[in-house]
JSON list of C-alpha atoms and ligand atoms in Angstrom, two decimals:
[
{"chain": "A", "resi": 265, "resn": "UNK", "atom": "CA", "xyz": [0.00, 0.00, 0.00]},
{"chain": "A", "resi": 266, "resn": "UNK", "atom": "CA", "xyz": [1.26, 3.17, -1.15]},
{"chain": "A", "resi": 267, "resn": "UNK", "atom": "CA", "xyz": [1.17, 6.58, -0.02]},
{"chain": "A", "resi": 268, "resn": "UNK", "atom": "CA", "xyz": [0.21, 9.39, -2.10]},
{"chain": "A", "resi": 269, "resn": "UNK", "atom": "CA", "xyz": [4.29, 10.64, -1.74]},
{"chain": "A", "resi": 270, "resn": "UNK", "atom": "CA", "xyz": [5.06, 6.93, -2.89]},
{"chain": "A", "resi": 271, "resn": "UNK", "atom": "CA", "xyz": [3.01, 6.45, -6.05]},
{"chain": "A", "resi": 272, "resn": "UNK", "atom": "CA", "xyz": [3.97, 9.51, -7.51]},
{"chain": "A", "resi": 273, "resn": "UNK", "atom": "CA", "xyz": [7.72, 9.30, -7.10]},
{"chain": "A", "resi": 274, "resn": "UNK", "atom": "CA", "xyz": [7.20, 5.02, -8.01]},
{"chain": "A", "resi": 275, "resn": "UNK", "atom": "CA", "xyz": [5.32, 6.18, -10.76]},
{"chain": "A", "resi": 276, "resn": "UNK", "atom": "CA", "xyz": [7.12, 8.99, -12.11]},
{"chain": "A", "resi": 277, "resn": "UNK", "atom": "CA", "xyz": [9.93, 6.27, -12.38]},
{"chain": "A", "resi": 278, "resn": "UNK", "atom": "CA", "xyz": [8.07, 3.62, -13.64]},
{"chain": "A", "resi": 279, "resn": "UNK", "atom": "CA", "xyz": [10.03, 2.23, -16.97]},
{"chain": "A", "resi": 280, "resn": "UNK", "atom": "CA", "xyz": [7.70, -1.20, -16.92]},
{"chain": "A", "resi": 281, "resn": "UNK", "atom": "CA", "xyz": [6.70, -0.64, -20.69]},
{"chain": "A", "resi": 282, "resn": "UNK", "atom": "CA", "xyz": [7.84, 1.23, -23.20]},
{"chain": "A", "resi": 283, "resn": "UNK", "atom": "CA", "xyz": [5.64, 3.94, -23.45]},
{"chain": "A", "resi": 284, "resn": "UNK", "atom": "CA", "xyz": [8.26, 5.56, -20.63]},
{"chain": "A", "resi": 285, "resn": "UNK", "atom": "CA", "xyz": [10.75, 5.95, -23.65]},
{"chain": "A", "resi": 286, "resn": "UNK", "atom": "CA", "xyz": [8.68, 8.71, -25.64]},
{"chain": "A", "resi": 287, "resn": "UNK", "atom": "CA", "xyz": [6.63, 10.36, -22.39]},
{"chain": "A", "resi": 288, "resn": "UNK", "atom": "CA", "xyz": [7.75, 13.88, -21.35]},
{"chain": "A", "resi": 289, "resn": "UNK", "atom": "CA", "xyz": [5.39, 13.52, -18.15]},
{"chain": "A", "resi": 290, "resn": "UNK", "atom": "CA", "xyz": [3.74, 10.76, -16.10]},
{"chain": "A", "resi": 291, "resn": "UNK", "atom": "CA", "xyz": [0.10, 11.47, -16.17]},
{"chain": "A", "resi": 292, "resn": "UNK", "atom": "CA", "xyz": [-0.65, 10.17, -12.55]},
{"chain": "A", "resi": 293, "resn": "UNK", "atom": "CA", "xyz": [-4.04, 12.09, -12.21]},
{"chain": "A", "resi": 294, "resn": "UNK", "atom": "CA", "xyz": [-5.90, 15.20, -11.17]},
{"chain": "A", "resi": 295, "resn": "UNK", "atom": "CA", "xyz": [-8.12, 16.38, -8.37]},
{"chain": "A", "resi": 296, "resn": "UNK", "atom": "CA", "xyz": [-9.28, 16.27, -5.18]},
{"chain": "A", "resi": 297, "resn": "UNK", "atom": "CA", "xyz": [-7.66, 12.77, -3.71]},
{"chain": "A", "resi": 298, "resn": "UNK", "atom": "CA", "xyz": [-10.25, 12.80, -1.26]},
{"chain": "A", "resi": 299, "resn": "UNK", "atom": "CA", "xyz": [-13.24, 12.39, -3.97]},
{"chain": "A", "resi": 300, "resn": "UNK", "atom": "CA", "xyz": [-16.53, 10.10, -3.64]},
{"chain": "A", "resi": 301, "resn": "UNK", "atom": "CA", "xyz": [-16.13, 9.89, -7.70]},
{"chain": "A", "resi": 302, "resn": "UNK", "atom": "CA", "xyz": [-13.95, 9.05, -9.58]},
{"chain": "A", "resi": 303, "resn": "UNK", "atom": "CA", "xyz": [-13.31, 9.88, -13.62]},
{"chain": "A", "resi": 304, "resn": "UNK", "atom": "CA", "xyz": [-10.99, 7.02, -15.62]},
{"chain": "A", "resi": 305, "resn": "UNK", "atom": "CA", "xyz": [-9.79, 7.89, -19.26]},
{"chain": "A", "resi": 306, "resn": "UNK", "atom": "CA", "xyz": [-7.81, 6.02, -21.56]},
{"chain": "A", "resi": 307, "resn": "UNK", "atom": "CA", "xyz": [-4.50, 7.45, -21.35]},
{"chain": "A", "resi": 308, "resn": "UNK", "atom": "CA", "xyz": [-2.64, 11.24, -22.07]},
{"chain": "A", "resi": 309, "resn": "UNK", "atom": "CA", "xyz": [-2.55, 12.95, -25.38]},
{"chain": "A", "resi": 310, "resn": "UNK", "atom": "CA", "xyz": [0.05, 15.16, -26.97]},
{"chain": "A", "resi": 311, "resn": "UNK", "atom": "CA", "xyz": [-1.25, 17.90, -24.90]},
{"chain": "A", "resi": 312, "resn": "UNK", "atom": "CA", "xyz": [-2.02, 15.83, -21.68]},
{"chain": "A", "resi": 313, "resn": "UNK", "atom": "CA", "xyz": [1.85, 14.71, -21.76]},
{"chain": "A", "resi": 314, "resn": "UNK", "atom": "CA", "xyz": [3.46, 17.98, -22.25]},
{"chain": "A", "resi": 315, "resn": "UNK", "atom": "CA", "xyz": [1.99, 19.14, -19.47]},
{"chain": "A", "resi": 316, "resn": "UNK", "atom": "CA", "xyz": [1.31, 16.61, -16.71]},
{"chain": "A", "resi": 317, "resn": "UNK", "atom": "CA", "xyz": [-2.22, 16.93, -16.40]},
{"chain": "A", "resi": 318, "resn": "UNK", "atom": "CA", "xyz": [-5.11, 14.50, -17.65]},
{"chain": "A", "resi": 319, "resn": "UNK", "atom": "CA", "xyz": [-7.72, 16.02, -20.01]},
{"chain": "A", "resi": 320, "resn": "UNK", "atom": "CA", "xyz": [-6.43, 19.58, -21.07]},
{"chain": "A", "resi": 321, "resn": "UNK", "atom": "CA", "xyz": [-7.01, 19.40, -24.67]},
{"chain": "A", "resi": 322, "resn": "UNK", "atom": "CA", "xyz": [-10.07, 20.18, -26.58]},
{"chain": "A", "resi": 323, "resn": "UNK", "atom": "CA", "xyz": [-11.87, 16.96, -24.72]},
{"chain": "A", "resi": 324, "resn": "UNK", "atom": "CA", "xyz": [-10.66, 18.67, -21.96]},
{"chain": "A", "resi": 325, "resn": "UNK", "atom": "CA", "xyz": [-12.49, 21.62, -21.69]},
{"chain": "A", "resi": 326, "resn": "UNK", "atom": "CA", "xyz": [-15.67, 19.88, -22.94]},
{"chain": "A", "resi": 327, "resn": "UNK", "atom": "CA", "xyz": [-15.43, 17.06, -19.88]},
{"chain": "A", "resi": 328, "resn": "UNK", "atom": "CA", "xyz": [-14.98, 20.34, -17.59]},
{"chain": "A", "resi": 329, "resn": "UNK", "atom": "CA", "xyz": [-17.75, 21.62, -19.44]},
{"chain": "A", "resi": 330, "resn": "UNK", "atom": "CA", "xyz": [-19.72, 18.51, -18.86]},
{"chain": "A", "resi": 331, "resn": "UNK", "atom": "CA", "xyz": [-18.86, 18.28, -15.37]},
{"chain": "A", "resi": 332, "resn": "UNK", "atom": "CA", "xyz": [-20.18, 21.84, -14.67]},
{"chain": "A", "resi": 333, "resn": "UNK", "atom": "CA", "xyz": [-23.48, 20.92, -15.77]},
{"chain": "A", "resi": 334, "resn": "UNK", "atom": "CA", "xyz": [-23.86, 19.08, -12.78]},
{"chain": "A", "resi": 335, "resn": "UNK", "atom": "CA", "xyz": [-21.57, 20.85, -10.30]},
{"chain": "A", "resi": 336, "resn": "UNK", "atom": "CA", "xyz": [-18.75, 19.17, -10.28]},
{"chain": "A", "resi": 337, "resn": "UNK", "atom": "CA", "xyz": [-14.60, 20.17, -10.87]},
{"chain": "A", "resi": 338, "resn": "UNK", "atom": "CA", "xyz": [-11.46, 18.77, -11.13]},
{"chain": "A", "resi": 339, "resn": "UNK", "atom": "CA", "xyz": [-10.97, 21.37, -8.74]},
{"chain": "A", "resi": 340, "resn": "UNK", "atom": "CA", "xyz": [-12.72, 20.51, -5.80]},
{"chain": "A", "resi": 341, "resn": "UNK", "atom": "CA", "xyz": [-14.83, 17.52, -5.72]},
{"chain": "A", "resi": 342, "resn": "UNK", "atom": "CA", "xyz": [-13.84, 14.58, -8.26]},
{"chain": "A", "resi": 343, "resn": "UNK", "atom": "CA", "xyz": [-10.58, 13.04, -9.14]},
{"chain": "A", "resi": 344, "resn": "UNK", "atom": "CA", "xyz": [-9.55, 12.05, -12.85]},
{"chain": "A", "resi": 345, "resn": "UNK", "atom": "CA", "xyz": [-7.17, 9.29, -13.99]},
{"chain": "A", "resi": 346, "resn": "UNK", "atom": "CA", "xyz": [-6.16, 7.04, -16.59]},
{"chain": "A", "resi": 347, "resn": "UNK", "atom": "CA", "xyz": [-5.89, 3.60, -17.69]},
{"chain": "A", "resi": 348, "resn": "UNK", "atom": "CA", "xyz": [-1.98, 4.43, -18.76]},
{"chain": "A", "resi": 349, "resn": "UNK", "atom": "CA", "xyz": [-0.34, 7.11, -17.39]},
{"chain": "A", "resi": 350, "resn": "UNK", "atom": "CA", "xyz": [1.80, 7.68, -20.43]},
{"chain": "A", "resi": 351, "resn": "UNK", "atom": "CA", "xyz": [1.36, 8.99, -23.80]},
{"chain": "A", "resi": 352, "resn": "UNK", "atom": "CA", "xyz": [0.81, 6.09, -26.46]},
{"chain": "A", "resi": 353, "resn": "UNK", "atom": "CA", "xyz": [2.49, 7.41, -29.73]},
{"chain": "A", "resi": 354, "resn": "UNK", "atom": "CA", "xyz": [0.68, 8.82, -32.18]},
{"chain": "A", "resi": 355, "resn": "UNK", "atom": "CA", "xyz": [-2.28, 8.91, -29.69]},
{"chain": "A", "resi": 356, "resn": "UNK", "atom": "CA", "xyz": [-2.89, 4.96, -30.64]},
{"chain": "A", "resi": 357, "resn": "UNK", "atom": "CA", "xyz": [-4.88, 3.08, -28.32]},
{"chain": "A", "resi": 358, "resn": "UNK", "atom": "CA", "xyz": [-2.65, 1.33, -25.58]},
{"chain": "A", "resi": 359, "resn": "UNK", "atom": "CA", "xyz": [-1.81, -2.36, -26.30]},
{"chain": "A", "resi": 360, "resn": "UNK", "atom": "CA", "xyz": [-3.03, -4.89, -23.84]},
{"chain": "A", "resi": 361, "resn": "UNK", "atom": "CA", "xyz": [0.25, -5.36, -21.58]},
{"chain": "A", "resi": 362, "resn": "UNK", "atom": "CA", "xyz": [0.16, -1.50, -21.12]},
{"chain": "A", "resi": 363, "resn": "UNK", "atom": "CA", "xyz": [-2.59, -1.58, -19.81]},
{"chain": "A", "resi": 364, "resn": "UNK", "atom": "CA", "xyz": [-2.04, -4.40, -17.48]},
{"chain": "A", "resi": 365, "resn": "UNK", "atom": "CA", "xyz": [1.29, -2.90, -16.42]},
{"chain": "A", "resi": 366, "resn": "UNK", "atom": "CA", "xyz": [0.13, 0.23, -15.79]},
{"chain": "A", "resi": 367, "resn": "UNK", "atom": "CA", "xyz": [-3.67, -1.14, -13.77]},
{"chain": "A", "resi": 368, "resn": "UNK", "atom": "CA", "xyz": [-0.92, -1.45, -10.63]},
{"chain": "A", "resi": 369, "resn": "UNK", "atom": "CA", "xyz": [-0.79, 2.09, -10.57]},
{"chain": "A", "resi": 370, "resn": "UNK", "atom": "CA", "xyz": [-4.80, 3.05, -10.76]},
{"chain": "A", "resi": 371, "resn": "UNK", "atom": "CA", "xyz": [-5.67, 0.53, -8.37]},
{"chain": "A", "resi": 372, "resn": "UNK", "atom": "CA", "xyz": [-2.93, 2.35, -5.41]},
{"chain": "A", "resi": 373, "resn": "UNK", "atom": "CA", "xyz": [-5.46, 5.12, -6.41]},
{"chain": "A", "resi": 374, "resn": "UNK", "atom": "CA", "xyz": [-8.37, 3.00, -5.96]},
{"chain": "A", "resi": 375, "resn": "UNK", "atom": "CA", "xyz": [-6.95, 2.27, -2.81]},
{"chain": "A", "resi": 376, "resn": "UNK", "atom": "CA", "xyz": [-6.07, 5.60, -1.94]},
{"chain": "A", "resi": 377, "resn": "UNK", "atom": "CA", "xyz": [-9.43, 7.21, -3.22]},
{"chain": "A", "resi": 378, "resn": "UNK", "atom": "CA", "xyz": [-11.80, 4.66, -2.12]},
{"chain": "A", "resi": 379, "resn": "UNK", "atom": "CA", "xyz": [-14.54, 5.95, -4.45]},
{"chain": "A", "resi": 380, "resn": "UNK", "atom": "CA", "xyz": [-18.09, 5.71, -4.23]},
{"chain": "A", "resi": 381, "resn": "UNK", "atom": "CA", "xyz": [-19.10, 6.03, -7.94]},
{"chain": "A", "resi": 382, "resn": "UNK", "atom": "CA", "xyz": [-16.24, 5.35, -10.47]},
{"chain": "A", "resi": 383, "resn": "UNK", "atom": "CA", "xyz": [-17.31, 7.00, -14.33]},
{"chain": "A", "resi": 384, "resn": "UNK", "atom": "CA", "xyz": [-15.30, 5.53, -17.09]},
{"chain": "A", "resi": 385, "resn": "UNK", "atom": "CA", "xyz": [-14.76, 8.12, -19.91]},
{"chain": "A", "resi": 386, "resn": "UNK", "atom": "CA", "xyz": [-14.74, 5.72, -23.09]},
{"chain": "A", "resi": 387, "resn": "UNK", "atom": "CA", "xyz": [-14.73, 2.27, -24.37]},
{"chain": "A", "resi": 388, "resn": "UNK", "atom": "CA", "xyz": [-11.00, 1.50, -23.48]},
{"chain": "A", "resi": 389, "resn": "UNK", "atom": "CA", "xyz": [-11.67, 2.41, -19.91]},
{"chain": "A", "resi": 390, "resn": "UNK", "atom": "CA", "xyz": [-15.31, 0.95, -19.87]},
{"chain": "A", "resi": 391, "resn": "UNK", "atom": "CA", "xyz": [-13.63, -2.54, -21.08]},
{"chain": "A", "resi": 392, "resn": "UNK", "atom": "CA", "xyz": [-11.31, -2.64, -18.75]},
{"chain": "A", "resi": 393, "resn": "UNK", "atom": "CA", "xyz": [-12.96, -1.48, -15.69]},
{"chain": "A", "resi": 394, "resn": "UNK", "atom": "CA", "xyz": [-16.52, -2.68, -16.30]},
{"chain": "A", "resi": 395, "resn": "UNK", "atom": "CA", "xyz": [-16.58, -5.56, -18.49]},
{"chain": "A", "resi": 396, "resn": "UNK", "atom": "CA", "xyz": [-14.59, -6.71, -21.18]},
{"chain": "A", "resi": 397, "resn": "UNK", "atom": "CA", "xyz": [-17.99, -7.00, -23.52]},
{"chain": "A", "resi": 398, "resn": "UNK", "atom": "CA", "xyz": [-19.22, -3.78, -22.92]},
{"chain": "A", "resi": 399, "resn": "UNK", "atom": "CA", "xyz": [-20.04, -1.82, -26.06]},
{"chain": "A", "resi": 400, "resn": "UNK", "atom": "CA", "xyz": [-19.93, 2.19, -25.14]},
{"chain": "A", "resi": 401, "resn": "UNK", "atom": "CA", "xyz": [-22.82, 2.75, -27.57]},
{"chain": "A", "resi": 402, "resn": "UNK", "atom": "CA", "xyz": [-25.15, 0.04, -25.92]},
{"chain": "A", "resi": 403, "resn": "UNK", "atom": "CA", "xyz": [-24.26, 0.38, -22.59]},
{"chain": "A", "resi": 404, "resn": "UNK", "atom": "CA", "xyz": [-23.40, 4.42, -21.33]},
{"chain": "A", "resi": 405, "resn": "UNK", "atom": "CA", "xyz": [-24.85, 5.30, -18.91]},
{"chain": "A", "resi": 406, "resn": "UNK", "atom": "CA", "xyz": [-26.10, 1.83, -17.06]},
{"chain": "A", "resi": 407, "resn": "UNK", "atom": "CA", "xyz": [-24.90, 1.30, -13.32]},
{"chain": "A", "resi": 408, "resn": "UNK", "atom": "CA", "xyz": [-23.14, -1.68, -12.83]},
{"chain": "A", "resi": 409, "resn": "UNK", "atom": "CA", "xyz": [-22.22, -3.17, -9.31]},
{"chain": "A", "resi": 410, "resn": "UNK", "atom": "CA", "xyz": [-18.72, -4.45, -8.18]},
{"chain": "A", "resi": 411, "resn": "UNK", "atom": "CA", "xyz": [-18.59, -5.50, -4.69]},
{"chain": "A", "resi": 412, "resn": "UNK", "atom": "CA", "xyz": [-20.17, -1.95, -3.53]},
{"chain": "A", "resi": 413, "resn": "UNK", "atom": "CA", "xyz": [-18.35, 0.54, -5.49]},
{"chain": "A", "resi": 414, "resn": "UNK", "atom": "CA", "xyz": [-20.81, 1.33, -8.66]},
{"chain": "A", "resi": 415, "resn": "UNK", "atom": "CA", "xyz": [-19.52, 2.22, -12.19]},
{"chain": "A", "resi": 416, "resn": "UNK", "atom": "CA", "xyz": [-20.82, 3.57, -14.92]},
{"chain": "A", "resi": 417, "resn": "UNK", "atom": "CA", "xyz": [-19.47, 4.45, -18.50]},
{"chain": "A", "resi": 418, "resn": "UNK", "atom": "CA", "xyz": [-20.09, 7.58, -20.26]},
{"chain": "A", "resi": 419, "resn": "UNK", "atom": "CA", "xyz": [-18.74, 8.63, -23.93]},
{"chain": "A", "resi": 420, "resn": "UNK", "atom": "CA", "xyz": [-15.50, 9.43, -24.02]},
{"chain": "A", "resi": 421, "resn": "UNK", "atom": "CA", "xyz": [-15.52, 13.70, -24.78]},
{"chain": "A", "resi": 422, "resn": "UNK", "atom": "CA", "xyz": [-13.11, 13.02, -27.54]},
{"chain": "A", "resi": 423, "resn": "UNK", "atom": "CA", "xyz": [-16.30, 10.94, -29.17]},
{"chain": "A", "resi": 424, "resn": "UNK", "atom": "CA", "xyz": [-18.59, 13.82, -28.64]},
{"chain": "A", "resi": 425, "resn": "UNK", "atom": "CA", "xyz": [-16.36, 16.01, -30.50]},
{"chain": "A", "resi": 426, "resn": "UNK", "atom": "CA", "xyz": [-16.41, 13.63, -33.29]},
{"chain": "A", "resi": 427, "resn": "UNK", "atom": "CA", "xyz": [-19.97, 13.14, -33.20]},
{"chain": "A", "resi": 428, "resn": "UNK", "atom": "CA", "xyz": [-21.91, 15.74, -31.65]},
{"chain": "A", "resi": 429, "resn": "UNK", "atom": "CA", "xyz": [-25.32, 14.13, -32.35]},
{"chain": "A", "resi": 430, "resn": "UNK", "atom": "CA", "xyz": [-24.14, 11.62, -28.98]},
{"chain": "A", "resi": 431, "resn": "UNK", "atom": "CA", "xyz": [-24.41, 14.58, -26.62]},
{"chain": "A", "resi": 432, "resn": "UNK", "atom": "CA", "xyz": [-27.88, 14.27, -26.01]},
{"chain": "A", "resi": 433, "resn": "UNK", "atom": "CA", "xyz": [-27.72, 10.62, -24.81]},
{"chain": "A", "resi": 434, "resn": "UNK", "atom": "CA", "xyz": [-24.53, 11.88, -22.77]},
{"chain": "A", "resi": 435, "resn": "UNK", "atom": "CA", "xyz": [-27.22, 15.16, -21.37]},
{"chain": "A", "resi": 436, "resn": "UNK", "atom": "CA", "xyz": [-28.88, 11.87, -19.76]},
{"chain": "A", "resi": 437, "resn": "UNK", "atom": "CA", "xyz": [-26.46, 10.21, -18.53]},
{"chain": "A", "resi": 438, "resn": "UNK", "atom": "CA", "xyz": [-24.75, 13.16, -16.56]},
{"chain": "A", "resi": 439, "resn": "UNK", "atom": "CA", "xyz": [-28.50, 13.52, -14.87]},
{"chain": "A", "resi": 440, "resn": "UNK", "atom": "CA", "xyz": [-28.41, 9.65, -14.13]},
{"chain": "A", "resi": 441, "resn": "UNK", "atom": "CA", "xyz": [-25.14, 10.70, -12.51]},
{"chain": "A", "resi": 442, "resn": "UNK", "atom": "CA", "xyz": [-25.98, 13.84, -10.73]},
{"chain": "A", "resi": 443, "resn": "UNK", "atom": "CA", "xyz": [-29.22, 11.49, -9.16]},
{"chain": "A", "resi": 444, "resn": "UNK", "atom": "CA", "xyz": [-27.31, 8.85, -7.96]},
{"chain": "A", "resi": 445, "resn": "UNK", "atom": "CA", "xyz": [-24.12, 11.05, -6.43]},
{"chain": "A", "resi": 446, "resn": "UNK", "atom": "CA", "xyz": [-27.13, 12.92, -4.44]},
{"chain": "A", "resi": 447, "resn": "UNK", "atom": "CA", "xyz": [-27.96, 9.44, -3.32]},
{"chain": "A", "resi": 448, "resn": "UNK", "atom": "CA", "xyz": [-24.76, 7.54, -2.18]},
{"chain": "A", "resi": 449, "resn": "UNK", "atom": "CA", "xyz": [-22.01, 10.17, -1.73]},
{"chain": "A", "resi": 450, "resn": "UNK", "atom": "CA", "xyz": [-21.88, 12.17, 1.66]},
{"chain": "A", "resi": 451, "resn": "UNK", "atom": "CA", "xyz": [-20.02, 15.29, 0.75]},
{"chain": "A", "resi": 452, "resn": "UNK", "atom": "CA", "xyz": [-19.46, 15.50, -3.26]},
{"chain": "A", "resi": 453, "resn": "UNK", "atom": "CA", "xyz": [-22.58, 18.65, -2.88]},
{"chain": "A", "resi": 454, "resn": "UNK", "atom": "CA", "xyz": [-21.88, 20.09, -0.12]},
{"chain": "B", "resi": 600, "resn": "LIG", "atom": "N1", "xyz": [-8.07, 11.40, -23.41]},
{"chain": "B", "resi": 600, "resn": "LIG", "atom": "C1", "xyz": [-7.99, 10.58, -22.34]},
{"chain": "B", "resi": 600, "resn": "LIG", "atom": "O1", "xyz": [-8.59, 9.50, -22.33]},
{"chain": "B", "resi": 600, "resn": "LIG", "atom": "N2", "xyz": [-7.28, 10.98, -21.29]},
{"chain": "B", "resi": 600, "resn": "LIG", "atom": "C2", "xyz": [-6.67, 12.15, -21.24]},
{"chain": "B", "resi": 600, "resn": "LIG", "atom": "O2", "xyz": [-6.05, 12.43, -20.22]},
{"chain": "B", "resi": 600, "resn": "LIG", "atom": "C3", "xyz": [-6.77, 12.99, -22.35]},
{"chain": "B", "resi": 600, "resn": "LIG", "atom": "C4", "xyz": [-7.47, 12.60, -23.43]}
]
């Protein structure tokens, strides 16, 4: 069990695949490390690995646009990670041992966290977290149960840029959200 100290100096050292041999930063995460919910994307961009921080590219500022909707920030009350915590090149999806190498590091910050509600931005983070059969466009937006900490998977903001006609469906999904974080979490609205 790590500390908070711990991970980030293990994982800013962490040379377990290869991605550490093109990254300029580990993205560890963002937020408040004392959230009820947590956000999982797929892994940094070219933006996202210049400068540290998850999700401060175009999808960026949408998800904080999203997350405003229902009154919630990076800033204060959520915390957002990845799957991989370094840039795969050319922004290709990470391979399968990535991933696996790099799930030590998100579940310290499960451990750490202990969230309530865990919201997987995606289908790369929605397969690995939720179940390897999900498919994004069937299944946003349902609630699954894992031994008491719920999950559910929303598009990925990348996707809504893409296709914009998917933001309605998301609209819905960030209410389904909003209702059940009034329900189970203690002090995300307070
Ligand atoms: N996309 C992701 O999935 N994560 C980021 O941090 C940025 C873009």
């Amino acid at each position: 069990m790590y500390t908070w100290e711990e991970l980030e100096t293990a994982c800013n050292e962490c040379n377990k695949c290869e991605l550490h041999q093109t990254r300029t930063n580990v993205v560890l995460g963002v937020g408040n490390r004392s959230a009820e919910v947590l956000f999982v994307g797929e892994g940094p961009g070219e933006n996202e690995d210049l400068r540290g921080e998850p999700f401060v590219g175009r999808a960026g500022k949408l998800l904080d646009d999203m997350l405003e909707l229902i009154g919630l920030s990076r800033k204060h009350n959520i915390y957002i990670a990845n799957i991989v915590k370094c840039r795969p090149p050319g922004n290709r999806d990470p391979h399968s041992t990535e991933r696996e190498l790099c799930m030590d590091w998100l579940r310290a910050q499960f451990s750490l966290i202990k969230p309530k509600i865990v919201v997987c931005l995606g289908r790369v983070a929605a397969t690995e977290l939720i179940d390897k059969d999900l498919k994004i466009t069937r299944d946003h937006g349902k609630w699954y149960d894992k031994d008491g900490t719920i999950f559910m998977a929303l598009f990925h903001p990348a996707a809504l840029l893409r296709d914009p006609h998917k933001k309605p469906d998301t609209f819905v999904d960030l209410k389904s959200l909003e209702k059940m974080i009034k329900e189970i979490c203690e002090k995300t609205y307070e």
